[in-house]
Amino acid sequence: MEGLLDDGRTLYTDNWYTSVALSKTLIKHSTHLGGTLRSNSRYNPPDAVKAKLNKGDVIAQQNEDKTVVLKWQDKRDVLVLSTKHDSSVVQQNCRSQRCRSKQARYYSRL
């Protein structure tokens, strides 16, 4: 990552690398982080991780560093961490009228 920090870039990772601790480190270097998150990762907000959701439901928590941990229920639980997007929800027009977060919408495009 030498030479890529402090430049306003966004790093997207899979659930093996994404963590709240990494997001705090990258924010200090003006670098955003986004990606899927393991439910057993250290420092995860327990309210978001342990919430029981129905299909299409979304819950999000944001900390003081503007790190958002979001959980939504699709075929299975999906946890997403983002320091770039907020926790707002957008309406997606497709087969079913369901709400999705901006993170979930962007993640689906990748």
Short mmCIF file of C-alpha atoms in Angstrom, two decimals:
data_model
loop_
_atom_site.label_atom_id
_atom_site.label_comp_id
_atom_site.label_asym_id
_atom_site.label_seq_id
_atom_site.Cartn_x
_atom_site.Cartn_y
_atom_site.Cartn_z
CA MET A 1 0.00 0.00 0.00
CA GLU A 2 3.06 2.24 -0.02
CA GLY A 3 2.41 5.30 -2.15
CA LEU A 4 -1.34 4.70 -2.30
CA LEU A 5 -2.35 6.05 1.11
CA ASP A 6 -3.25 9.69 1.87
CA ASP A 7 -4.68 10.07 -1.63
CA GLY A 8 -8.45 9.70 -1.06
CA ARG A 9 -8.64 6.25 -2.63
CA THR A 10 -11.07 3.47 -1.72
CA LEU A 11 -9.89 -0.05 -0.93
CA TYR A 12 -12.39 -2.89 -1.47
CA THR A 13 -11.64 -6.18 0.26
CA ASP A 14 -13.29 -9.54 0.83
CA ASN A 15 -14.34 -10.82 4.23
CA TRP A 16 -10.90 -12.25 4.98
CA TYR A 17 -9.31 -8.77 5.16
CA THR A 18 -12.17 -6.41 6.04
CA SER A 19 -12.26 -5.37 9.70
CA VAL A 20 -13.23 -2.45 11.90
CA ALA A 21 -9.60 -2.18 13.05
CA LEU A 22 -8.36 -1.88 9.44
CA SER A 23 -10.99 0.78 8.72
CA LYS A 24 -9.71 2.91 11.64
CA THR A 25 -6.14 2.62 10.37
CA LEU A 26 -7.06 3.54 6.80
CA ILE A 27 -9.25 6.50 7.85
CA LYS A 28 -6.17 8.02 9.53
CA HIS A 29 -4.52 7.86 6.09
CA SER A 30 -7.46 9.41 4.17
CA THR A 31 -8.29 6.07 2.55
CA HIS A 32 -11.78 4.54 2.52
CA LEU A 33 -12.53 0.86 3.05
CA GLY A 34 -15.44 -1.22 1.84
CA GLY A 35 -16.21 -4.89 1.74
CA THR A 36 -17.96 -7.86 3.21
CA LEU A 37 -17.34 -8.61 6.86
CA ARG A 38 -17.17 -11.84 8.86
CA SER A 39 -19.70 -12.03 11.67
CA ASN A 40 -17.05 -13.17 14.15
CA SER A 41 -14.58 -10.37 13.41
CA ARG A 42 -13.21 -8.52 16.39
CA TYR A 43 -14.73 -5.11 17.26
CA ASN A 44 -17.92 -5.73 15.25
CA PRO A 45 -20.91 -3.90 16.74
CA PRO A 46 -22.86 -6.69 18.49
CA ASP A 47 -26.28 -5.09 17.89
CA ALA A 48 -25.84 -5.26 14.12
CA VAL A 49 -24.25 -8.71 14.04
CA LYS A 50 -26.70 -10.48 16.35
CA ALA A 51 -29.89 -8.92 14.96
CA LYS A 52 -32.41 -11.41 13.59
CA LEU A 53 -33.75 -10.18 10.25
CA ASN A 54 -36.34 -11.27 7.72
CA LYS A 55 -35.57 -11.30 4.00
CA GLY A 56 -35.12 -7.76 2.74
CA ASP A 57 -34.59 -6.23 6.21
CA VAL A 58 -31.60 -3.98 6.86
CA ILE A 59 -29.91 -2.81 10.05
CA ALA A 60 -26.89 -0.49 10.21
CA GLN A 61 -24.69 1.03 12.87
CA GLN A 62 -22.26 3.89 12.46
CA ASN A 63 -19.44 4.70 14.88
CA GLU A 64 -17.62 7.94 15.66
CA ASP A 65 -15.15 7.35 12.80
CA LYS A 66 -18.04 7.26 10.29
CA THR A 67 -17.53 3.52 9.81
CA VAL A 68 -20.82 1.86 8.91
CA VAL A 69 -21.43 -1.81 9.62
CA LEU A 70 -24.54 -2.96 7.85
CA LYS A 71 -26.38 -6.26 7.90
CA TRP A 72 -29.08 -7.27 5.48
CA GLN A 73 -30.93 -10.50 4.95
CA ASP A 74 -30.93 -11.88 1.44
CA LYS A 75 -30.74 -15.64 0.94
CA ARG A 76 -28.48 -15.49 3.99
CA ASP A 77 -27.13 -12.78 6.29
CA VAL A 78 -24.72 -10.38 4.61
CA LEU A 79 -22.46 -8.07 6.63
CA VAL A 80 -20.86 -5.09 4.92
CA LEU A 81 -18.44 -2.49 6.24
CA SER A 82 -17.98 0.89 4.59
CA THR A 83 -16.25 4.13 5.46
CA LYS A 84 -17.31 5.74 2.18
CA HIS A 85 -21.09 5.35 2.23
CA ASP A 86 -23.57 6.35 4.90
CA SER A 87 -26.30 4.11 6.30
CA SER A 88 -29.12 5.51 4.18
CA VAL A 89 -31.49 3.15 2.37
CA VAL A 90 -32.59 3.47 -1.26
CA GLN A 91 -35.59 1.92 -3.00
CA GLN A 92 -34.59 -0.56 -5.67
CA ASN A 93 -36.98 -1.16 -8.54
CA CYS A 94 -36.88 -4.72 -9.73
CA ARG A 95 -39.04 -7.80 -9.29
CA SER A 96 -39.88 -6.98 -5.71
CA GLN A 97 -40.07 -3.53 -4.18
CA ARG A 98 -37.43 -3.87 -1.52
CA CYS A 99 -35.20 -1.47 0.31
CA ARG A 100 -31.44 -1.74 0.02
CA SER A 101 -28.64 0.26 1.47
CA LYS A 102 -26.26 2.18 -0.74
CA GLN A 103 -23.51 -0.22 0.29
CA ALA A 104 -25.56 -3.26 -0.70
CA ARG A 105 -26.46 -1.70 -4.02
CA TYR A 106 -22.85 -0.84 -4.79
CA TYR A 107 -21.62 -4.25 -3.61
CA SER A 108 -24.07 -5.98 -5.97
CA ARG A 109 -22.55 -4.11 -8.92
CA LEU A 110 -19.06 -5.49 -8.23
#
